[in-house]
JSON list of C-alpha atoms in Angstrom, two decimals:
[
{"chain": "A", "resi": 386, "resn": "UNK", "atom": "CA", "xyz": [0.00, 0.00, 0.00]},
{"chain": "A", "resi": 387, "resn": "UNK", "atom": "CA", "xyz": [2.92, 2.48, 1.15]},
{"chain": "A", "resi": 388, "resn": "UNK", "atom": "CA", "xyz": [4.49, 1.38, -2.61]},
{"chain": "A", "resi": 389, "resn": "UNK", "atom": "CA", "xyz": [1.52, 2.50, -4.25]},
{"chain": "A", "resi": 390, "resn": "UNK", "atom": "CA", "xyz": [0.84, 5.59, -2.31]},
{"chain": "A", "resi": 391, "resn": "UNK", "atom": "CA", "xyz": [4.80, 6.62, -3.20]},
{"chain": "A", "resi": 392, "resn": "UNK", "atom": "CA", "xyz": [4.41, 6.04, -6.87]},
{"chain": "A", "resi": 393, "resn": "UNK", "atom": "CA", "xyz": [1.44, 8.22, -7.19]},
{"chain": "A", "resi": 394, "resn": "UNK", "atom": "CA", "xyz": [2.73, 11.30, -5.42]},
{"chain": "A", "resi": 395, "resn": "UNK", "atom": "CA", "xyz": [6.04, 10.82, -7.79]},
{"chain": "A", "resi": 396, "resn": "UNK", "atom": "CA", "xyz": [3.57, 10.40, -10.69]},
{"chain": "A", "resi": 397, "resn": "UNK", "atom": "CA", "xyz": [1.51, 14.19, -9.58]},
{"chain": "A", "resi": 398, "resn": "UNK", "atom": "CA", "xyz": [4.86, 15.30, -9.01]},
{"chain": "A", "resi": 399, "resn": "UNK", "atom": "CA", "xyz": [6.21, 14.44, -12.39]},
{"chain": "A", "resi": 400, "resn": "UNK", "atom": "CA", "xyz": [2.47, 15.90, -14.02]},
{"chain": "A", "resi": 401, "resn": "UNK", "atom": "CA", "xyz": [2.55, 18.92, -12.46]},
{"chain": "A", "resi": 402, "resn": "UNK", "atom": "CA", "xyz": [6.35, 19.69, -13.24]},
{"chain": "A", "resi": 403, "resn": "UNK", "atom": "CA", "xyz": [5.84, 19.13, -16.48]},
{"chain": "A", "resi": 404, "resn": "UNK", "atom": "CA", "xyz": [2.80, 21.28, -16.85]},
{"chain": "A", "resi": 405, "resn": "UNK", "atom": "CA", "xyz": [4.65, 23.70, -15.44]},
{"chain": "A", "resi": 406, "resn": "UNK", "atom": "CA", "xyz": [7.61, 23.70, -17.46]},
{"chain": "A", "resi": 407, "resn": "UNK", "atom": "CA", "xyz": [5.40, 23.33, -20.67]},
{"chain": "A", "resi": 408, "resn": "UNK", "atom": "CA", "xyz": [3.30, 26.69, -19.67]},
{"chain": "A", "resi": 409, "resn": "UNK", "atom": "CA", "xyz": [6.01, 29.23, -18.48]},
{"chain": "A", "resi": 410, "resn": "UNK", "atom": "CA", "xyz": [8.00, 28.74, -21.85]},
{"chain": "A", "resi": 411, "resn": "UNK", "atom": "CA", "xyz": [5.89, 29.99, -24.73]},
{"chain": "A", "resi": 412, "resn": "UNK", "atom": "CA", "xyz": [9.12, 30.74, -26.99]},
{"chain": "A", "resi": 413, "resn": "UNK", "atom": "CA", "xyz": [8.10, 30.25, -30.66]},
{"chain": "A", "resi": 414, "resn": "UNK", "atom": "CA", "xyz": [4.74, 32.04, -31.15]},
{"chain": "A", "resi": 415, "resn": "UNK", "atom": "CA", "xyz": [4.93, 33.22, -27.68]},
{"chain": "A", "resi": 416, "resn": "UNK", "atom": "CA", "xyz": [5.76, 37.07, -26.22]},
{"chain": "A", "resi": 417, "resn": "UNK", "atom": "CA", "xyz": [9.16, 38.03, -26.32]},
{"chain": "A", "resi": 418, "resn": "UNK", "atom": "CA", "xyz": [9.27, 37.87, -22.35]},
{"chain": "A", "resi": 419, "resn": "UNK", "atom": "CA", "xyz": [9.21, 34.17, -23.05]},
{"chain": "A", "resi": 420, "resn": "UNK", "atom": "CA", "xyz": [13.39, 34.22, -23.99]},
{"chain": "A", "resi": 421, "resn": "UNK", "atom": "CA", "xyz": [14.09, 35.01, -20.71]},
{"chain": "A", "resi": 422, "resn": "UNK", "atom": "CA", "xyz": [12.57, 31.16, -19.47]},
{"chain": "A", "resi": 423, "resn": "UNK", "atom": "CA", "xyz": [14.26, 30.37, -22.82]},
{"chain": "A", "resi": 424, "resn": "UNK", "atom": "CA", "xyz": [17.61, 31.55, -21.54]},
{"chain": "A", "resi": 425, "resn": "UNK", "atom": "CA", "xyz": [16.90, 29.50, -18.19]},
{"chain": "A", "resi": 426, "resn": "UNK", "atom": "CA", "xyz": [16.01, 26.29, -19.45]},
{"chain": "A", "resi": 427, "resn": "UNK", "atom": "CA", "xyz": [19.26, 26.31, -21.60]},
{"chain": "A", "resi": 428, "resn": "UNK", "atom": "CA", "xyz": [21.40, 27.01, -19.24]},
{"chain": "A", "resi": 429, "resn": "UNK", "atom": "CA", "xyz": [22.79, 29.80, -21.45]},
{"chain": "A", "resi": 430, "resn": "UNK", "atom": "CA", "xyz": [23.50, 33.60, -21.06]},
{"chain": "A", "resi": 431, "resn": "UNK", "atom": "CA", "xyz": [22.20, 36.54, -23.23]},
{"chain": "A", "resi": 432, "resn": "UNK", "atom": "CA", "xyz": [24.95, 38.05, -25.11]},
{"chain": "A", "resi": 433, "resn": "UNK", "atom": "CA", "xyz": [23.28, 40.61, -27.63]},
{"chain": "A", "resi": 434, "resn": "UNK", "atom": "CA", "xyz": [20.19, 41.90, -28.94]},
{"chain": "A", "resi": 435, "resn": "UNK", "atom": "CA", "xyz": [20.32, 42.95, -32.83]},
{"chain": "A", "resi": 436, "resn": "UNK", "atom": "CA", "xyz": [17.67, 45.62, -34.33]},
{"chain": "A", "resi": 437, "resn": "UNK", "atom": "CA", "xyz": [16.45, 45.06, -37.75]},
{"chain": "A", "resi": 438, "resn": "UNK", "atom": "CA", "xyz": [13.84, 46.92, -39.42]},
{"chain": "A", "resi": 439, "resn": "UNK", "atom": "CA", "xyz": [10.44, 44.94, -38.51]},
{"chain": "A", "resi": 440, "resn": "UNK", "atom": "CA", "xyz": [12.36, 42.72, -35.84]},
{"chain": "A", "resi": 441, "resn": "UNK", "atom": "CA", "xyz": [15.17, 42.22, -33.20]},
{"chain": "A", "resi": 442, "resn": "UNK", "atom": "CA", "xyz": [16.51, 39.41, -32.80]},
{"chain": "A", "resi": 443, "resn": "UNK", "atom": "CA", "xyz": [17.80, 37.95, -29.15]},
{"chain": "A", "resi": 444, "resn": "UNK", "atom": "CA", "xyz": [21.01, 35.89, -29.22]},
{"chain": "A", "resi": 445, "resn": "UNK", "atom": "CA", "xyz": [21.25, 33.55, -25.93]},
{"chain": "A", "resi": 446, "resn": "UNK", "atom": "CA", "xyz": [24.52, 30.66, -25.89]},
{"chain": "A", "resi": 447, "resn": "UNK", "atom": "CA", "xyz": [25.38, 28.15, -23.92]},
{"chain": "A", "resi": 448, "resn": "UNK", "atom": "CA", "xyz": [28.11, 25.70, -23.67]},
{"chain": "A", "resi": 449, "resn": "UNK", "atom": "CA", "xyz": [27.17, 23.83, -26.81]},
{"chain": "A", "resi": 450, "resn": "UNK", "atom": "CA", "xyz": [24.87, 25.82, -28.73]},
{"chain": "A", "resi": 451, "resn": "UNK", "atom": "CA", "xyz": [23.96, 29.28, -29.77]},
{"chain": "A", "resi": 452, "resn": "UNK", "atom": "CA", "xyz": [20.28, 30.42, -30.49]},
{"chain": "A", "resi": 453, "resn": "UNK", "atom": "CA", "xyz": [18.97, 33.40, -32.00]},
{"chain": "A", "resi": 454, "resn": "UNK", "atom": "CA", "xyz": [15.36, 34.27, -31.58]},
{"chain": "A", "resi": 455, "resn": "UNK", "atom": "CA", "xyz": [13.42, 36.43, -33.91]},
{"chain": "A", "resi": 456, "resn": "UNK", "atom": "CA", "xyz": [10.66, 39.14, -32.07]},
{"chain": "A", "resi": 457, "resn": "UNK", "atom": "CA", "xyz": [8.59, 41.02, -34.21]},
{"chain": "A", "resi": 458, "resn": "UNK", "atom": "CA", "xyz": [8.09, 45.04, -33.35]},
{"chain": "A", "resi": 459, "resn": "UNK", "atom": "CA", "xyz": [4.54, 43.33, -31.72]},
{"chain": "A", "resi": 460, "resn": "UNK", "atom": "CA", "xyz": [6.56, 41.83, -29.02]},
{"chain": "A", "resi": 461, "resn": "UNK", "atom": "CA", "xyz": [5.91, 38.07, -30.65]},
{"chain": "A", "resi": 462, "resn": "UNK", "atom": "CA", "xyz": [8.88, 35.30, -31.84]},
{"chain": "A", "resi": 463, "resn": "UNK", "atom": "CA", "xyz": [8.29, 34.22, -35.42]},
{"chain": "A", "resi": 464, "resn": "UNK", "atom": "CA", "xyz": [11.39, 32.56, -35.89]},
{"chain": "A", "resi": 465, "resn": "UNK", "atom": "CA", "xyz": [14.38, 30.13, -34.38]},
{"chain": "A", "resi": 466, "resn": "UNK", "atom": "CA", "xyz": [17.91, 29.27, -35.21]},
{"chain": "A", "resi": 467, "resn": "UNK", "atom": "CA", "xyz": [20.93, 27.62, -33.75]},
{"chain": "A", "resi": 468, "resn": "UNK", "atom": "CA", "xyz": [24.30, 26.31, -34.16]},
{"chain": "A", "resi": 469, "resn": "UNK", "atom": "CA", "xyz": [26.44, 24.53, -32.40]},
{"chain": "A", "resi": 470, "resn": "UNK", "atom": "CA", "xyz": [27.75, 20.91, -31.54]},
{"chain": "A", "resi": 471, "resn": "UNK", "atom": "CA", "xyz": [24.13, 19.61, -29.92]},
{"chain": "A", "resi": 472, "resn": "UNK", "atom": "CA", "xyz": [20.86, 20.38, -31.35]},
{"chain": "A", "resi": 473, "resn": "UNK", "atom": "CA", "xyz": [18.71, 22.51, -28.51]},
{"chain": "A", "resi": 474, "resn": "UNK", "atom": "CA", "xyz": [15.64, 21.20, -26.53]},
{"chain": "A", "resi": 475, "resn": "UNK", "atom": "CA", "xyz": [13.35, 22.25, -29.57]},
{"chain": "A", "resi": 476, "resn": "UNK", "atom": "CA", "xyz": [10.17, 20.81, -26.69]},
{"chain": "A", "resi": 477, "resn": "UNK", "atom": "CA", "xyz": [11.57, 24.24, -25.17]},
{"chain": "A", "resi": 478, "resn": "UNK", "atom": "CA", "xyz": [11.88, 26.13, -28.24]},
{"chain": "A", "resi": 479, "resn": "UNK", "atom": "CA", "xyz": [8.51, 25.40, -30.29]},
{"chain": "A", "resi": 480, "resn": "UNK", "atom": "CA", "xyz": [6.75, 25.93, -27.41]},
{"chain": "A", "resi": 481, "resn": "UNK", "atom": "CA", "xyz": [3.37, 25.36, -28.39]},
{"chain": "A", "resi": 482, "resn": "UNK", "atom": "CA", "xyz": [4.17, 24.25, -31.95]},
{"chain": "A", "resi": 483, "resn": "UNK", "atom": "CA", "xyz": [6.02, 21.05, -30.38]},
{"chain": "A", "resi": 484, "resn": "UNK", "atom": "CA", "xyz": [3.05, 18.34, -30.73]},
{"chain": "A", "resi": 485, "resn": "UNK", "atom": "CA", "xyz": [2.33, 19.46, -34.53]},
{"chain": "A", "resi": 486, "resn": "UNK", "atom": "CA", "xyz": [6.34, 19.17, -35.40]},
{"chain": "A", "resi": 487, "resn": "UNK", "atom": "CA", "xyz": [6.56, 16.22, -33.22]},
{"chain": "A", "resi": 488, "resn": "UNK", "atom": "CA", "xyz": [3.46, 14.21, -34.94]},
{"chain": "A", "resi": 489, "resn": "UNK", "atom": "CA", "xyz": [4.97, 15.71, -38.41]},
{"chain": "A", "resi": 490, "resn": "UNK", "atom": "CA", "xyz": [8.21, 13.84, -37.49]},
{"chain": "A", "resi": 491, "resn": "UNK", "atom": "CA", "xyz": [6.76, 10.95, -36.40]},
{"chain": "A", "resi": 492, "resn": "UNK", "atom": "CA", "xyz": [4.81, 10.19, -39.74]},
{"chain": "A", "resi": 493, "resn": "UNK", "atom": "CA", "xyz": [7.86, 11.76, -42.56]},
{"chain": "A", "resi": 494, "resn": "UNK", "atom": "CA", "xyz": [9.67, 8.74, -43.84]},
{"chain": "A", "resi": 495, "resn": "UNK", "atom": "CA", "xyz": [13.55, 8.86, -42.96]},
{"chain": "A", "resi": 496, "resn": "UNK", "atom": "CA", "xyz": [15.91, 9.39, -45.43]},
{"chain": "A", "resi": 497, "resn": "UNK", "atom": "CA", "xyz": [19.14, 8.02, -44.89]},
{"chain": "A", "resi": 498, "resn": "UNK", "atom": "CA", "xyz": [22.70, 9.88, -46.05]},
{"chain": "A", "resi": 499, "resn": "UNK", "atom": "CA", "xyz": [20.84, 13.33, -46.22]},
{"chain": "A", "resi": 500, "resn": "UNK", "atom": "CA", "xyz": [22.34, 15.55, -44.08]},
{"chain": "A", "resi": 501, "resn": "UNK", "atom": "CA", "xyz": [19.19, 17.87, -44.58]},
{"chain": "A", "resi": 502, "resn": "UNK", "atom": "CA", "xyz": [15.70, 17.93, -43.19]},
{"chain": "A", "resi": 503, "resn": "UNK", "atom": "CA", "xyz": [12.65, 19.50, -42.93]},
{"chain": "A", "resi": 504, "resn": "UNK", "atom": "CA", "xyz": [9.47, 19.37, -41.07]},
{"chain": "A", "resi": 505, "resn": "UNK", "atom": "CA", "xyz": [6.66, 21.17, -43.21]},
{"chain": "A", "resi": 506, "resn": "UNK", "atom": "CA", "xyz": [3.41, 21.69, -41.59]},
{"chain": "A", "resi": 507, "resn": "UNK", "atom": "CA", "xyz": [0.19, 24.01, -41.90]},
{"chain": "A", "resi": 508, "resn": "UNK", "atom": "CA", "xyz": [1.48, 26.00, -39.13]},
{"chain": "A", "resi": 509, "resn": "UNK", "atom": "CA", "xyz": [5.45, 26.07, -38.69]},
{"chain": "A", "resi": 510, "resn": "UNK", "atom": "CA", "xyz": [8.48, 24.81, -40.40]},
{"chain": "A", "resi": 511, "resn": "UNK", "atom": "CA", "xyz": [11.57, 23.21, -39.14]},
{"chain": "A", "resi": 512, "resn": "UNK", "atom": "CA", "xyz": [14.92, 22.91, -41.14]},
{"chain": "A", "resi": 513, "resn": "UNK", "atom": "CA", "xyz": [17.87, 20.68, -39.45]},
{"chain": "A", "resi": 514, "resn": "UNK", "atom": "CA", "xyz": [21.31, 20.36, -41.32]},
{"chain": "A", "resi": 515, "resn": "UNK", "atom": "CA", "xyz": [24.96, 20.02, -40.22]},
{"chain": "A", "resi": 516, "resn": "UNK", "atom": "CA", "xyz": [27.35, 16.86, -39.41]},
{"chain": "A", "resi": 517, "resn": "UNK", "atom": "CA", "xyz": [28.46, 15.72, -35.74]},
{"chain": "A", "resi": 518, "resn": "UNK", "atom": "CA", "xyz": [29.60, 19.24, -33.71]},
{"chain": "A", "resi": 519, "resn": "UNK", "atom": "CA", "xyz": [28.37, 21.69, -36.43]},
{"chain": "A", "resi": 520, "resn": "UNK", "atom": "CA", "xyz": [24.36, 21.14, -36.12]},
{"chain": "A", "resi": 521, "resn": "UNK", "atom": "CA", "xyz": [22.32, 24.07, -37.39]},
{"chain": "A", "resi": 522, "resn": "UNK", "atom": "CA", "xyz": [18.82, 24.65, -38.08]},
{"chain": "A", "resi": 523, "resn": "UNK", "atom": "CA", "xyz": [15.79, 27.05, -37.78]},
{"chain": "A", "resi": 524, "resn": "UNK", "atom": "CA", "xyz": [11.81, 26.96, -36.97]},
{"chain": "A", "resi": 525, "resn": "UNK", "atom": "CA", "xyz": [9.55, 29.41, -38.19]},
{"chain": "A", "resi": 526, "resn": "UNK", "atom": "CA", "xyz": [5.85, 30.51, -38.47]},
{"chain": "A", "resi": 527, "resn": "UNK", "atom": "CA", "xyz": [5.78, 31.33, -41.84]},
{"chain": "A", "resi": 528, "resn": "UNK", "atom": "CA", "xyz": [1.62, 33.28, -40.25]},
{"chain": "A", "resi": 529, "resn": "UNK", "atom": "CA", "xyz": [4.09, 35.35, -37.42]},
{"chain": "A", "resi": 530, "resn": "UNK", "atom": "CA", "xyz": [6.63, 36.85, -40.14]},
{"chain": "A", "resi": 531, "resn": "UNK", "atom": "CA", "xyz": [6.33, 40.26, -40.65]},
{"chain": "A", "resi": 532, "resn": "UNK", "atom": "CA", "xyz": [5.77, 41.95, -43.63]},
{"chain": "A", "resi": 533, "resn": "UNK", "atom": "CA", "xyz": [8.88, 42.43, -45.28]},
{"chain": "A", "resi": 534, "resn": "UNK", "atom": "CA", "xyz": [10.39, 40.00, -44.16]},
{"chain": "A", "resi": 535, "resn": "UNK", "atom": "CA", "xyz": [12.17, 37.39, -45.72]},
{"chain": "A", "resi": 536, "resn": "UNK", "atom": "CA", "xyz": [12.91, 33.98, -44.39]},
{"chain": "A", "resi": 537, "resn": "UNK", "atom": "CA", "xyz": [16.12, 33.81, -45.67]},
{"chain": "A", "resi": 538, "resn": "UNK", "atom": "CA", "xyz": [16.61, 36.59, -42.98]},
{"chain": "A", "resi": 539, "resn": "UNK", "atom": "CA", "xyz": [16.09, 33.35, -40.47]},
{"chain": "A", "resi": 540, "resn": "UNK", "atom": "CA", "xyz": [19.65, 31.82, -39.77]}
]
């Protein structure tokens, strides 16, 4: 009985952490107060903050990997990228978007050799390429760019 009772509090305890964590870091689609939590989860440090016409964009790094979020002059991120030698916790990064690129990665088929790959949905889009210690990639909402503003600007 004492087993049982000990299992269940771990299993609330494990729930409720994870609700947590999944609702105090909005980053992609989220406000740009999100990068902060962001910054946090990573374990990285803010080094500079970039001003572009239409956007800024909010450079955190860590040990292993830098990212570079993308805020609209409305306060909201449209866009993701890294490098570095480990891909980031993209359940951190998409925020919201992670069960739509998760179930899109699920069902694309694999291929093998390509060092290239991409995650299309109706909402967002999610581009990983690079070899062992030089990963890149980027997520967008292609509905949160601004006008003006080209995804090649994204990287």
């Amino acid at each position: 009985m004492k087993r049982k009772q000990i299992i269940l509090s771990f299993m609330v305890a494990l729930a409720l952490s994870f609700t947590y964590s999944q609702s105090a870091h909005a980053a992609l689609g989220g406000r740009s107060d999100t990068i902060t939590s962001d910054q946090k989860a990573l374990r990285a440090v803010h080094r500079a903050t970039m001003s572009h016409t239409g956007y800024t964009v909010e450079m955190v790094v860590s040990d292993a990997t830098t990212v570079r979020e993308y805020v609209s002059s409305a306060g909201i991120v449209f866009g993701i990228a890294w490098d570095g030698y480990v891909n980031p916790d993209l359940t951190q990064l998409l925020g919201s978007f992670w069960g739509e690129y998760s179930s899109a990665s699920k069902n694309s088929s694999r291929k093998f050799g390509r060092k290239h790959q991409q995650i299309s949905t109706d909402n967002i889009v999610v581009e990983k390429w690079g070899h062992m210690r030089n990963l890149q990639g980027r997520a967008y909402v292609p509905s949160l760019i601004p006008t003006g503003v080209s995804i090649d600007e994204i990287k």
